[in-house]
mmCIF file of C-alpha atoms in Angstrom:
data_model
loop_
_atom_site.group_PDB
_atom_site.id
_atom_site.type_symbol
_atom_site.label_atom_id
_atom_site.label_comp_id
_atom_site.label_asym_id
_atom_site.label_seq_id
_atom_site.Cartn_x
_atom_site.Cartn_y
_atom_site.Cartn_z
ATOM 1 C CA MET A 1 0.000 0.000 0.000
ATOM 2 C CA ASN A 2 1.422 3.310 -1.026
ATOM 3 C CA ARG A 3 1.564 6.343 1.225
ATOM 4 C CA SER A 4 2.537 9.907 0.479
ATOM 5 C CA SER A 5 5.967 11.313 1.257
ATOM 6 C CA THR A 6 6.468 12.493 4.792
ATOM 7 C CA VAL A 7 7.993 15.792 3.700
ATOM 8 C CA ALA A 8 7.698 18.284 0.924
ATOM 9 C CA GLY A 9 10.269 18.593 -1.832
ATOM 10 C CA GLY A 10 13.538 20.173 -0.775
ATOM 11 C CA HIS A 11 14.615 21.955 -3.965
ATOM 12 C CA THR A 12 15.308 25.701 -4.001
ATOM 13 C CA LEU A 13 12.139 27.595 -4.855
ATOM 14 C CA GLY A 14 11.753 30.888 -6.623
ATOM 15 C CA ARG A 15 10.012 33.696 -4.803
ATOM 16 C CA THR A 16 6.721 33.147 -6.625
ATOM 17 C CA LEU A 17 6.668 29.437 -5.977
ATOM 18 C CA LEU A 18 7.604 29.962 -2.361
ATOM 19 C CA LEU A 19 4.773 32.407 -1.870
ATOM 20 C CA ALA A 20 2.374 29.977 -3.528
ATOM 21 C CA ALA A 21 3.644 27.143 -1.346
ATOM 22 C CA LEU A 22 3.319 29.285 1.728
ATOM 23 C CA ALA A 23 -0.263 30.148 0.787
ATOM 24 C CA VAL A 24 -1.065 26.447 0.461
ATOM 25 C CA VAL A 25 0.431 25.780 3.891
ATOM 26 C CA LEU A 26 -1.606 28.562 5.474
ATOM 27 C CA VAL A 27 -4.823 27.504 3.714
ATOM 28 C CA ALA A 28 -4.281 23.933 4.894
ATOM 29 C CA ALA A 29 -3.732 25.239 8.385
ATOM 30 C CA GLY A 30 -6.960 27.218 8.216
ATOM 31 C CA ALA A 31 -8.893 24.169 7.019
ATOM 32 C CA GLY A 32 -7.508 22.132 9.899
ATOM 33 C CA GLY A 33 -8.404 24.901 12.320
ATOM 34 C CA GLY A 34 -11.986 25.061 11.022
ATOM 35 C CA TRP A 35 -12.393 21.334 11.482
ATOM 36 C CA TRP A 36 -11.104 21.480 15.038
ATOM 37 C CA TRP A 37 -13.305 24.496 15.821
ATOM 38 C CA ALA A 38 -16.370 22.563 14.645
ATOM 39 C CA ARG A 39 -15.358 19.658 16.848
ATOM 40 C CA ARG A 40 -15.065 21.971 19.837
ATOM 41 C CA ALA A 41 -18.286 23.933 19.194
ATOM 42 C CA ASP A 42 -20.357 21.834 21.556
ATOM 43 C CA ALA A 43 -17.998 22.650 24.387
ATOM 44 C CA ALA A 44 -18.745 26.378 23.986
ATOM 45 C CA THR A 45 -15.083 27.076 24.605
ATOM 46 C CA VAL A 46 -13.676 30.378 23.409
ATOM 47 C CA ALA A 47 -10.538 30.044 21.274
ATOM 48 C CA THR A 48 -7.746 32.473 21.971
ATOM 49 C CA ALA A 49 -4.561 33.245 20.130
ATOM 50 C CA ARG A 50 -1.220 33.131 21.827
ATOM 51 C CA THR A 51 2.308 33.261 20.532
ATOM 52 C CA GLU A 52 5.356 31.108 20.954
ATOM 53 C CA LEU A 53 8.920 32.238 20.499
ATOM 54 C CA VAL A 54 10.901 29.531 18.756
ATOM 55 C CA ALA A 55 14.665 29.841 18.371
ATOM 56 C CA ALA A 56 16.181 29.235 14.939
ATOM 57 C CA THR A 57 18.467 26.223 15.227
ATOM 58 C CA VAL A 58 21.188 24.547 13.215
ATOM 59 C CA GLY A 59 20.558 20.888 12.555
ATOM 60 C CA THR A 60 19.918 18.227 9.938
ATOM 61 C CA VAL A 61 16.833 17.965 7.782
ATOM 62 C CA SER A 62 15.889 14.889 5.785
ATOM 63 C CA GLN A 63 13.646 14.302 2.828
ATOM 64 C CA THR A 64 11.963 10.902 2.801
ATOM 65 C CA VAL A 65 9.497 8.788 0.861
ATOM 66 C CA ALA A 66 7.043 6.864 3.027
ATOM 67 C CA ALA A 67 5.494 3.522 2.183
ATOM 68 C CA THR A 68 4.327 0.296 3.760
ATOM 69 C CA GLY A 69 5.731 -3.135 3.062
ATOM 70 C CA THR A 70 5.940 -6.727 4.186
ATOM 71 C CA ILE A 71 8.924 -8.543 5.660
ATOM 72 C CA GLU A 72 9.869 -11.705 3.768
ATOM 73 C CA PRO A 73 12.841 -14.073 4.018
ATOM 74 C CA ALA A 74 15.577 -13.165 1.572
ATOM 75 C CA HIS A 75 16.245 -16.849 0.916
ATOM 76 C CA GLU A 76 13.836 -19.754 0.986
ATOM 77 C CA ALA A 77 13.702 -23.209 -0.578
ATOM 78 C CA THR A 78 10.717 -25.307 -1.612
ATOM 79 C CA VAL A 79 11.644 -28.989 -1.992
ATOM 80 C CA SER A 80 9.608 -31.966 -3.158
ATOM 81 C CA PHE A 81 10.246 -35.472 -4.461
ATOM 82 C CA GLN A 82 11.369 -35.791 -8.075
ATOM 83 C CA THR A 83 10.367 -39.405 -8.420
ATOM 84 C CA SER A 84 7.197 -41.426 -7.859
ATOM 85 C CA GLY A 85 6.528 -43.441 -4.754
ATOM 86 C CA THR A 86 4.823 -43.751 -1.400
ATOM 87 C CA VAL A 87 6.010 -41.596 1.493
ATOM 88 C CA THR A 88 7.349 -43.790 4.297
ATOM 89 C CA SER A 89 8.694 -41.112 6.659
ATOM 90 C CA VAL A 90 8.475 -37.366 7.279
ATOM 91 C CA LYS A 91 11.188 -36.359 9.719
ATOM 92 C CA VAL A 92 10.349 -32.657 10.220
ATOM 93 C CA THR A 93 7.455 -30.448 11.291
ATOM 94 C CA ALA A 94 6.858 -26.718 10.937
ATOM 95 C CA GLY A 95 9.215 -24.750 13.181
ATOM 96 C CA ASP A 96 12.036 -27.297 13.151
ATOM 97 C CA ARG A 97 15.562 -26.083 12.424
ATOM 98 C CA VAL A 98 17.461 -28.045 9.795
ATOM 99 C CA THR A 99 20.926 -27.926 8.272
ATOM 100 C CA ALA A 100 21.856 -28.247 4.616
ATOM 101 C CA GLY A 101 21.949 -31.930 3.589
ATOM 102 C CA GLU A 102 19.701 -33.106 6.428
ATOM 103 C CA THR A 103 17.082 -35.745 5.530
ATOM 104 C CA LEU A 104 13.534 -34.374 5.483
ATOM 105 C CA ALA A 105 11.449 -37.299 4.172
ATOM 106 C CA THR A 106 11.792 -40.648 2.385
ATOM 107 C CA LEU A 107 9.899 -42.815 -0.102
ATOM 108 C CA ASP A 108 9.461 -46.587 -0.112
ATOM 109 C CA PRO A 109 12.632 -47.716 -1.961
ATOM 110 C CA THR A 110 11.457 -51.264 -2.847
ATOM 111 C CA THR A 111 10.216 -50.528 -6.361
ATOM 112 C CA LEU A 112 13.153 -48.265 -7.076
ATOM 113 C CA GLN A 113 15.665 -50.863 -5.886
ATOM 114 C CA ASN A 114 14.040 -53.450 -8.139
ATOM 115 C CA ALA A 115 14.302 -51.026 -11.055
ATOM 116 C CA VAL A 116 18.028 -50.649 -10.394
ATOM 117 C CA ALA A 117 18.508 -54.436 -10.319
ATOM 118 C CA LEU A 118 16.629 -54.895 -13.625
ATOM 119 C CA ALA A 119 18.566 -52.082 -15.278
ATOM 120 C CA ALA A 120 21.861 -53.583 -14.081
ATOM 121 C CA ALA A 121 20.869 -56.974 -15.530
ATOM 122 C CA SER A 122 20.054 -55.295 -18.848
ATOM 123 C CA VAL A 123 23.493 -53.702 -18.904
ATOM 124 C CA THR A 124 25.161 -57.068 -18.266
ATOM 125 C CA ALA A 125 23.201 -58.647 -21.083
ATOM 126 C CA ALA A 126 23.995 -55.787 -23.464
ATOM 127 C CA GLN A 127 27.699 -56.075 -22.624
ATOM 128 C CA SER A 128 27.662 -59.776 -23.512
ATOM 129 C CA GLN A 129 25.918 -59.092 -26.788
ATOM 130 C CA ALA A 130 28.371 -56.361 -27.662
ATOM 131 C CA ALA A 131 31.323 -58.627 -26.918
ATOM 132 C CA SER A 132 30.049 -61.438 -29.162
ATOM 133 C CA ALA A 133 28.597 -59.293 -31.921
ATOM 134 C CA THR A 134 29.854 -59.727 -35.471
ATOM 135 C CA THR A 135 31.426 -56.877 -37.297
ATOM 136 C CA THR A 136 28.171 -55.934 -39.014
ATOM 137 C CA ALA A 137 26.193 -56.030 -35.704
ATOM 138 C CA THR A 138 28.702 -54.195 -33.578
ATOM 139 C CA ALA A 139 27.133 -50.747 -34.013
ATOM 140 C CA GLN A 140 23.679 -51.979 -33.047
ATOM 141 C CA ALA A 141 25.024 -53.823 -29.993
ATOM 142 C CA GLN A 142 26.915 -50.755 -28.825
ATOM 143 C CA ALA A 143 23.761 -48.645 -29.163
ATOM 144 C CA GLN A 144 21.802 -51.139 -27.064
ATOM 145 C CA LEU A 145 24.541 -51.123 -24.448
ATOM 146 C CA ALA A 146 24.525 -47.308 -24.271
ATOM 147 C CA SER A 147 20.742 -47.300 -23.835
ATOM 148 C CA ALA A 148 20.922 -49.899 -21.061
ATOM 149 C CA GLU A 149 23.613 -47.926 -19.249
ATOM 150 C CA GLN A 150 21.502 -44.755 -19.477
ATOM 151 C CA GLN A 151 18.492 -46.554 -17.996
ATOM 152 C CA LEU A 152 20.663 -47.851 -15.148
ATOM 153 C CA SER A 153 21.934 -44.343 -14.441
ATOM 154 C CA GLN A 154 18.378 -43.029 -14.305
ATOM 155 C CA ALA A 155 17.236 -45.862 -12.018
ATOM 156 C CA LYS A 156 20.077 -45.106 -9.606
ATOM 157 C CA ALA A 157 19.202 -41.376 -9.649
ATOM 158 C CA ASN A 158 15.562 -42.219 -8.859
ATOM 159 C CA LEU A 159 16.676 -44.326 -5.907
ATOM 160 C CA VAL A 160 18.786 -41.461 -4.580
ATOM 161 C CA ALA A 161 15.822 -39.117 -5.087
ATOM 162 C CA ALA A 162 13.750 -41.281 -2.734
ATOM 163 C CA THR A 163 15.509 -39.414 0.078
ATOM 164 C CA LEU A 164 14.510 -35.724 0.262
ATOM 165 C CA THR A 165 17.209 -33.497 1.746
ATOM 166 C CA ALA A 166 17.447 -29.830 2.741
ATOM 167 C CA PRO A 167 19.327 -27.665 0.200
ATOM 168 C CA ILE A 168 19.847 -24.856 2.741
ATOM 169 C CA SER A 169 19.988 -24.448 6.482
ATOM 170 C CA GLY A 170 16.977 -22.763 8.044
ATOM 171 C CA ILE A 171 13.582 -23.217 9.660
ATOM 172 C CA ILE A 172 10.783 -25.385 8.285
ATOM 173 C CA SER A 173 7.833 -23.101 7.507
ATOM 174 C CA ASN A 174 5.504 -25.585 5.815
ATOM 175 C CA VAL A 175 5.216 -29.371 5.461
ATOM 176 C CA GLY A 176 2.905 -30.650 2.731
ATOM 177 C CA LEU A 177 3.821 -34.337 2.969
ATOM 178 C CA SER A 178 2.393 -37.116 5.134
ATOM 179 C CA VAL A 179 3.270 -40.765 5.650
ATOM 180 C CA GLY A 180 1.321 -43.023 3.286
ATOM 181 C CA SER A 181 0.674 -40.355 0.656
ATOM 182 C CA THR A 182 1.699 -40.964 -2.943
ATOM 183 C CA VAL A 183 3.762 -38.482 -4.915
ATOM 184 C CA GLY A 184 4.179 -38.362 -8.683
ATOM 185 C CA SER A 185 7.215 -37.910 -10.853
ATOM 186 C CA SER A 186 5.965 -34.464 -11.923
ATOM 187 C CA SER A 187 6.866 -33.001 -8.535
ATOM 188 C CA SER A 188 9.813 -30.613 -8.509
ATOM 189 C CA SER A 189 11.818 -28.502 -6.105
ATOM 190 C CA SER A 190 12.882 -24.889 -5.903
ATOM 191 C CA LEU A 191 15.471 -22.723 -4.251
ATOM 192 C CA GLY A 192 15.419 -18.958 -4.552
ATOM 193 C CA ALA A 193 15.404 -15.544 -2.996
ATOM 194 C CA SER A 194 12.398 -13.471 -2.050
ATOM 195 C CA GLY A 195 11.974 -10.789 -4.639
ATOM 196 C CA SER A 196 12.775 -13.074 -7.573
ATOM 197 C CA GLY A 197 10.389 -14.110 -10.255
ATOM 198 C CA SER A 198 12.277 -15.568 -13.207
ATOM 199 C CA SER A 199 13.018 -19.214 -13.792
ATOM 200 C CA GLY A 200 15.076 -21.412 -16.052
ATOM 201 C CA ALA A 201 15.963 -25.053 -16.524
ATOM 202 C CA SER A 202 15.449 -27.559 -13.731
ATOM 203 C CA GLY A 203 18.178 -29.576 -12.121
ATOM 204 C CA SER A 204 18.710 -32.187 -9.426
ATOM 205 C CA ASN A 205 20.948 -32.662 -6.443
ATOM 206 C CA GLY A 206 20.087 -35.652 -4.359
ATOM 207 C CA GLY A 207 16.391 -35.188 -5.003
ATOM 208 C CA THR A 208 16.395 -31.402 -4.769
ATOM 209 C CA GLY A 209 16.119 -29.187 -7.857
ATOM 210 C CA PHE A 210 16.535 -25.436 -7.791
ATOM 211 C CA SER A 211 14.457 -22.537 -9.055
ATOM 212 C CA GLY A 212 13.727 -18.897 -8.378
ATOM 213 C CA SER A 213 10.891 -18.184 -5.963
ATOM 214 C CA SER A 214 7.645 -16.585 -7.114
ATOM 215 C CA SER A 215 7.914 -13.445 -4.968
ATOM 216 C CA SER A 216 7.995 -10.105 -6.751
ATOM 217 C CA GLY A 217 11.157 -8.085 -7.143
ATOM 218 C CA GLY A 218 14.480 -8.196 -8.883
ATOM 219 C CA GLY A 219 16.208 -11.463 -7.960
ATOM 220 C CA THR A 220 16.723 -14.383 -10.295
ATOM 221 C CA GLY A 221 16.808 -18.148 -10.132
ATOM 222 C CA SER A 222 16.718 -21.245 -12.299
ATOM 223 C CA GLY A 223 14.443 -24.222 -12.513
ATOM 224 C CA SER A 224 10.698 -24.886 -12.521
ATOM 225 C CA SER A 225 9.005 -24.006 -9.247
ATOM 226 C CA SER A 226 6.252 -26.039 -7.643
ATOM 227 C CA GLY A 227 3.497 -25.363 -5.175
ATOM 228 C CA THR A 228 3.603 -26.314 -1.520
ATOM 229 C CA SER A 229 0.852 -28.994 -1.596
ATOM 230 C CA SER A 230 3.352 -31.891 -1.722
ATOM 231 C CA SER A 231 6.485 -30.110 -0.673
ATOM 232 C CA ILE A 232 8.448 -28.785 2.281
ATOM 233 C CA VAL A 233 9.365 -25.096 2.579
ATOM 234 C CA ILE A 234 12.514 -23.910 4.360
ATOM 235 C CA VAL A 235 13.255 -20.256 5.145
ATOM 236 C CA ASP A 236 16.559 -18.705 6.134
ATOM 237 C CA PRO A 237 15.872 -16.730 9.366
ATOM 238 C CA THR A 238 19.110 -14.759 9.175
ATOM 239 C CA SER A 239 18.442 -12.721 6.037
ATOM 240 C CA TRP A 240 15.362 -10.611 5.267
ATOM 241 C CA VAL A 241 13.932 -8.219 2.720
ATOM 242 C CA VAL A 242 10.982 -5.827 2.752
ATOM 243 C CA ASN A 243 8.733 -5.791 -0.321
ATOM 244 C CA ALA A 244 7.109 -2.359 -0.577
ATOM 245 C CA THR A 245 5.364 -0.229 -3.215
ATOM 246 C CA VAL A 246 5.430 3.468 -4.102
ATOM 247 C CA GLY A 247 3.353 5.649 -6.391
ATOM 248 C CA ALA A 248 4.387 7.042 -9.768
ATOM 249 C CA GLY A 249 5.034 10.474 -8.289
ATOM 250 C CA GLU A 250 7.679 9.099 -5.922
ATOM 251 C CA LEU A 251 9.317 6.585 -8.249
ATOM 252 C CA GLY A 252 11.723 9.121 -9.759
ATOM 253 C CA ARG A 253 13.093 10.015 -6.332
ATOM 254 C CA LEU A 254 14.208 6.463 -5.574
ATOM 255 C CA LYS A 255 17.294 4.531 -6.609
ATOM 256 C CA LYS A 256 19.393 1.628 -5.400
ATOM 257 C CA ASN A 257 21.460 1.932 -2.217
ATOM 258 C CA LEU A 258 19.287 4.581 -0.537
ATOM 259 C CA GLN A 259 18.969 4.088 3.217
ATOM 260 C CA ALA A 260 15.634 3.086 4.752
ATOM 261 C CA THR A 261 14.229 2.927 8.271
ATOM 262 C CA MET A 262 11.346 0.585 9.095
ATOM 263 C CA THR A 263 9.142 -0.130 12.099
ATOM 264 C CA ALA A 264 6.766 -3.040 12.515
ATOM 265 C CA GLN A 265 3.132 -1.957 12.541
ATOM 266 C CA GLY A 266 1.550 -2.400 15.951
ATOM 267 C CA ALA A 267 4.831 -3.325 17.637
ATOM 268 C CA THR A 268 5.193 -2.140 21.237
ATOM 269 C CA PRO A 269 7.728 -0.809 21.812
ATOM 270 C CA SER A 270 8.544 0.034 18.203
ATOM 271 C CA THR A 271 12.086 -0.918 17.278
ATOM 272 C CA ALA A 272 13.737 0.621 14.241
ATOM 273 C CA ILE A 273 14.849 -1.762 11.506
ATOM 274 C CA PHE A 274 17.398 -0.474 9.022
ATOM 275 C CA GLY A 275 17.989 -1.444 5.428
ATOM 276 C CA THR A 276 19.130 -0.446 1.941
ATOM 277 C CA VAL A 277 17.101 -0.235 -1.260
ATOM 278 C CA SER A 278 18.219 -3.171 -3.415
ATOM 279 C CA SER A 279 15.862 -2.750 -6.387
ATOM 280 C CA VAL A 280 13.318 -0.298 -7.777
ATOM 281 C CA GLY A 281 10.841 -1.792 -10.231
ATOM 282 C CA ILE A 282 9.564 0.119 -13.267
ATOM 283 C CA VAL A 283 6.609 -2.136 -14.146
ATOM 284 C CA ALA A 284 3.449 -0.933 -12.438
ATOM 285 C CA THR A 285 0.749 -2.975 -10.767
ATOM 286 C CA SER A 286 -2.609 -1.801 -9.427
ATOM 287 C CA SER A 287 -3.143 -1.069 -5.751
ATOM 288 C CA SER A 288 -6.362 -1.835 -3.878
ATOM 289 C CA SER A 289 -7.569 1.664 -4.786
ATOM 290 C CA GLY A 290 -6.824 1.125 -8.459
ATOM 291 C CA SER A 291 -3.844 3.486 -8.667
ATOM 292 C CA ALA A 292 -0.549 2.440 -10.227
ATOM 293 C CA VAL A 293 2.187 1.390 -7.806
ATOM 294 C CA PHE A 294 5.739 0.202 -8.353
ATOM 295 C CA PRO A 295 7.673 -2.470 -6.401
ATOM 296 C CA VAL A 296 10.606 -1.517 -4.203
ATOM 297 C CA THR A 297 12.734 -4.142 -2.476
ATOM 298 C CA ILE A 298 14.735 -3.248 0.632
ATOM 299 C CA ALA A 299 17.471 -5.509 2.005
ATOM 300 C CA VAL A 300 17.331 -5.530 5.808
ATOM 301 C CA THR A 301 20.664 -4.805 7.462
ATOM 302 C CA GLY A 302 21.946 -7.552 9.738
ATOM 303 C CA ASP A 303 19.659 -9.930 11.599
ATOM 304 C CA PRO A 304 17.467 -7.823 13.912
ATOM 305 C CA PRO A 305 15.669 -9.776 16.657
ATOM 306 C CA GLY A 306 11.921 -10.287 16.590
ATOM 307 C CA ILE A 307 11.503 -10.319 12.794
ATOM 308 C CA TYR A 308 8.898 -12.660 11.336
ATOM 309 C CA ALA A 309 7.860 -13.345 7.764
ATOM 310 C CA GLY A 310 4.635 -11.617 6.767
ATOM 311 C CA THR A 311 4.958 -8.749 9.258
ATOM 312 C CA SER A 312 3.726 -5.386 7.917
ATOM 313 C CA VAL A 313 6.102 -2.469 8.378
ATOM 314 C CA ASP A 314 6.083 1.299 7.921
ATOM 315 C CA VAL A 315 8.950 2.373 5.678
ATOM 316 C CA ALA A 316 10.758 5.717 5.394
ATOM 317 C CA ILE A 317 13.311 5.868 2.565
ATOM 318 C CA THR A 318 15.727 8.782 2.926
ATOM 319 C CA THR A 319 16.215 10.512 -0.428
ATOM 320 C CA LYS A 320 18.060 13.631 0.723
ATOM 321 C CA VAL A 321 19.925 14.754 3.849
ATOM 322 C CA LEU A 322 21.050 18.331 4.536
ATOM 323 C CA PRO A 323 23.338 18.638 7.570
ATOM 324 C CA ASN A 324 24.178 21.843 9.424
ATOM 325 C CA VAL A 325 21.335 23.981 8.074
ATOM 326 C CA LEU A 326 19.427 26.738 9.839
ATOM 327 C CA THR A 327 15.761 25.845 10.375
ATOM 328 C CA ILE A 328 12.600 27.409 11.772
ATOM 329 C CA PRO A 329 8.974 26.233 11.960
ATOM 330 C CA THR A 330 7.195 26.581 8.612
ATOM 331 C CA ALA A 331 4.259 28.237 10.403
ATOM 332 C CA ALA A 332 6.501 31.167 11.335
ATOM 333 C CA LEU A 333 6.523 32.237 7.682
ATOM 334 C CA SER A 334 4.246 34.884 6.242
ATOM 335 C CA SER A 335 4.286 37.218 3.254
ATOM 336 C CA ALA A 336 4.508 40.995 3.078
ATOM 337 C CA GLY A 337 5.133 43.196 0.044
ATOM 338 C CA GLY A 338 5.806 40.182 -2.160
ATOM 339 C CA GLN A 339 8.475 38.832 0.177
ATOM 340 C CA ILE A 340 8.692 35.911 2.552
ATOM 341 C CA VAL A 341 9.054 37.314 6.068
ATOM 342 C CA VAL A 342 9.176 36.220 9.697
ATOM 343 C CA HIS A 343 8.545 38.160 12.872
ATOM 344 C CA VAL A 344 11.608 38.206 15.107
ATOM 345 C CA SER A 345 11.405 39.030 18.815
ATOM 346 C CA LYS A 346 14.409 40.741 20.386
ATOM 347 C CA ASN A 347 14.664 42.697 23.650
ATOM 348 C CA GLY A 348 10.876 42.754 24.016
ATOM 349 C CA ARG A 349 10.301 44.158 20.544
ATOM 350 C CA THR A 350 9.098 42.433 17.386
ATOM 351 C CA ALA A 351 10.543 43.234 13.945
ATOM 352 C CA THR A 352 9.515 41.988 10.499
ATOM 353 C CA VAL A 353 12.518 40.413 8.781
ATOM 354 C CA PRO A 354 12.660 39.241 5.121
ATOM 355 C CA VAL A 355 14.207 35.788 4.763
ATOM 356 C CA THR A 356 15.514 33.621 1.954
ATOM 357 C CA ILE A 357 14.318 30.037 2.004
ATOM 358 C CA GLY A 358 16.419 27.090 0.917
ATOM 359 C CA GLY A 359 13.599 24.552 1.063
ATOM 360 C CA ILE A 360 10.364 23.642 2.824
ATOM 361 C CA TYR A 361 10.473 20.250 4.542
ATOM 362 C CA GLY A 362 6.963 19.730 5.859
ATOM 363 C CA THR A 363 6.682 21.532 9.190
ATOM 364 C CA THR A 364 10.326 22.625 9.066
ATOM 365 C CA THR A 365 11.822 25.228 6.721
ATOM 366 C CA GLN A 366 15.464 25.847 5.866
ATOM 367 C CA VAL A 367 16.506 29.512 5.977
ATOM 368 C CA THR A 368 19.619 30.540 4.033
ATOM 369 C CA LYS A 369 19.565 34.300 4.628
ATOM 370 C CA GLY A 370 18.036 36.765 7.061
ATOM 371 C CA LEU A 371 18.361 34.890 10.360
ATOM 372 C CA SER A 372 21.058 33.553 12.646
ATOM 373 C CA ALA A 373 21.055 30.643 15.064
ATOM 374 C CA GLY A 374 19.319 31.660 18.268
ATOM 375 C CA ASP A 375 17.081 34.327 16.701
ATOM 376 C CA GLU A 376 13.588 33.878 18.115
ATOM 377 C CA VAL A 377 10.762 33.871 15.591
ATOM 378 C CA VAL A 378 7.117 34.373 16.508
ATOM 379 C CA VAL A 379 4.671 31.532 15.912
ATOM 380 C CA THR A 380 0.981 32.248 16.446
ATOM 381 C CA VAL A 381 -0.859 29.408 18.153
ATOM 382 C CA ARG A 382 -4.636 28.993 18.325
ATOM 383 C CA SER A 383 -5.413 27.595 21.760
ATOM 384 C CA PHE A 384 -8.225 26.900 24.206
ATOM 385 C CA GLY A 385 -7.503 28.441 27.561
ATOM 386 C CA GLY A 386 -4.491 30.605 28.240
ATOM 387 C CA THR A 387 -3.029 33.569 26.442
ATOM 388 C CA GLY A 388 0.295 35.289 26.281
ATOM 389 C CA THR A 389 3.687 34.305 24.949
ATOM 390 C CA THR A 390 5.729 31.195 25.676
ATOM 391 C CA ARG A 391 9.284 30.442 24.672
ATOM 392 C CA ARG A 392 10.832 27.223 23.471
ATOM 393 C CA SER A 393 14.109 26.351 21.820
ATOM 394 C CA GLY A 394 14.691 24.274 18.751
ATOM 395 C CA ALA A 395 12.420 23.874 15.778
ATOM 396 C CA GLY A 396 9.594 22.672 17.995
ATOM 397 C CA THR A 397 8.590 20.229 20.665
ATOM 398 C CA VAL A 398 6.114 17.716 19.352
ATOM 399 C CA GLY A 399 2.955 17.303 21.380
ATOM 400 C CA ARG A 400 3.946 19.687 24.172
ATOM 401 C CA GLY A 401 1.361 21.860 25.946
ATOM 402 C CA ALA A 402 -2.341 22.360 25.350
ATOM 403 C CA GLY A 403 -2.511 24.389 22.177
ATOM 404 C CA PHE A 404 -4.915 24.250 19.293
ATOM 405 C CA GLY A 405 -5.061 20.583 18.376
ATOM 406 C CA ALA A 406 -3.320 19.530 21.616
ATOM 407 C CA GLY A 407 -0.821 17.320 19.811
ATOM 408 C CA THR A 408 -3.006 16.590 16.810
ATOM 409 C CA GLY A 409 -3.172 19.991 15.189
ATOM 410 C CA PHE A 410 -1.366 21.324 12.155
ATOM 411 C CA GLY A 411 2.246 20.230 12.510
ATOM 412 C CA GLY A 412 1.265 17.598 15.068
ATOM 413 C CA GLY A 413 2.559 19.639 17.963
ATOM 414 C CA SER A 414 1.409 21.724 20.867
ATOM 415 C CA GLY A 415 -0.989 23.855 18.933
ATOM 416 C CA PHE A 416 -2.019 25.232 15.605
ATOM 417 C CA GLY A 417 1.345 25.494 13.895
ATOM 418 C CA GLY A 418 3.108 24.194 16.992
ATOM 419 C CA GLY A 419 5.420 21.236 17.338
ATOM 420 C CA PHE A 420 7.517 21.663 14.245
ATOM 421 C CA GLY A 421 10.350 19.382 13.239
ATOM 422 C CA SER A 422 12.709 18.325 15.943
ATOM 423 C CA GLY A 423 14.194 20.167 18.829
ATOM 424 C CA ARG A 424 13.977 20.618 22.528
ATOM 425 C CA GLY A 425 11.406 22.528 24.561
#
């Protein structure tokens, strides 16, 4: 499911565009204020305006793209018998840990052993015929011998395939076999990485063939994959990816190797999971709302504890980082005489100061000219109960105080326009 970016674009804006952007911000603020006022009408509470003095601070601002995704194992294997027979033992259950080469299940070998004995007898007979063949019959005898030897080789391979082994170490996630069931020779096996979707020729290795998994993304594999109805699935619990989607408007901002931060939805407490974008797809699919979305695969860094396949996560992909920039709350901005201005409080007096903006990042704005670190700008806050002026440092303290919105207002802070960016109160 796609979600909009958490911040606005960070490119340098011309004066006209900045004024237009500022107008949009203020209109949005007014709409939010009207909604809150309607919600509070029944309480017959009188709204009052108060001001906050917020110090301009030097810090780091980030531009991110937000999305949701699902955690999946980076490597998993689906194995099933590649020969016909009756299952005589299943040695694992879901949740068991296995190592590569460990026996998972077996077939009744009786028929397969008999096939090997018959094929061996055919080879012996063909060897005798080839040895006693006349000159004119030699070629035919040699062809019969080669065919018999090929059948013997196949019979031996089928006998080996009666023992199903694990191609990778990991945890059993699904067992689709039971003792007494019959499997057919059309069964196959697969080994791949989550995020892969291509396949090639099949192969065998002690009863286990290999193929790419059917998950979406940019990995590759070889072989013909099979379902899990008569197979055993193994996942590697030490390597994970997140399969996410973004909209067309955000696709151009993403590329490989960007850093991402993820948190599991509903997790308490929420623990940050870090990763790196490993692929960005350019073939769209339709979301539940019908809009076009594009796949993004993120490789999880390390092996964080408490990760489980299928967990939904909130994703923030960092597309731009600006360190050591001067920032103020976006709500401190206004326009006068065709210029972007702020109101600066100094020694008990307020002055209107034109400023040059480097970029608007949601509730935080970068200022490149007109202010210095420590200058206190005036932010007007619509509140219920209490008037006057308060002072706080930093670009805002989220959720502090009892302003308009009380933590849920415009900017998500202590009032209408309060709680901007990061900082300390």
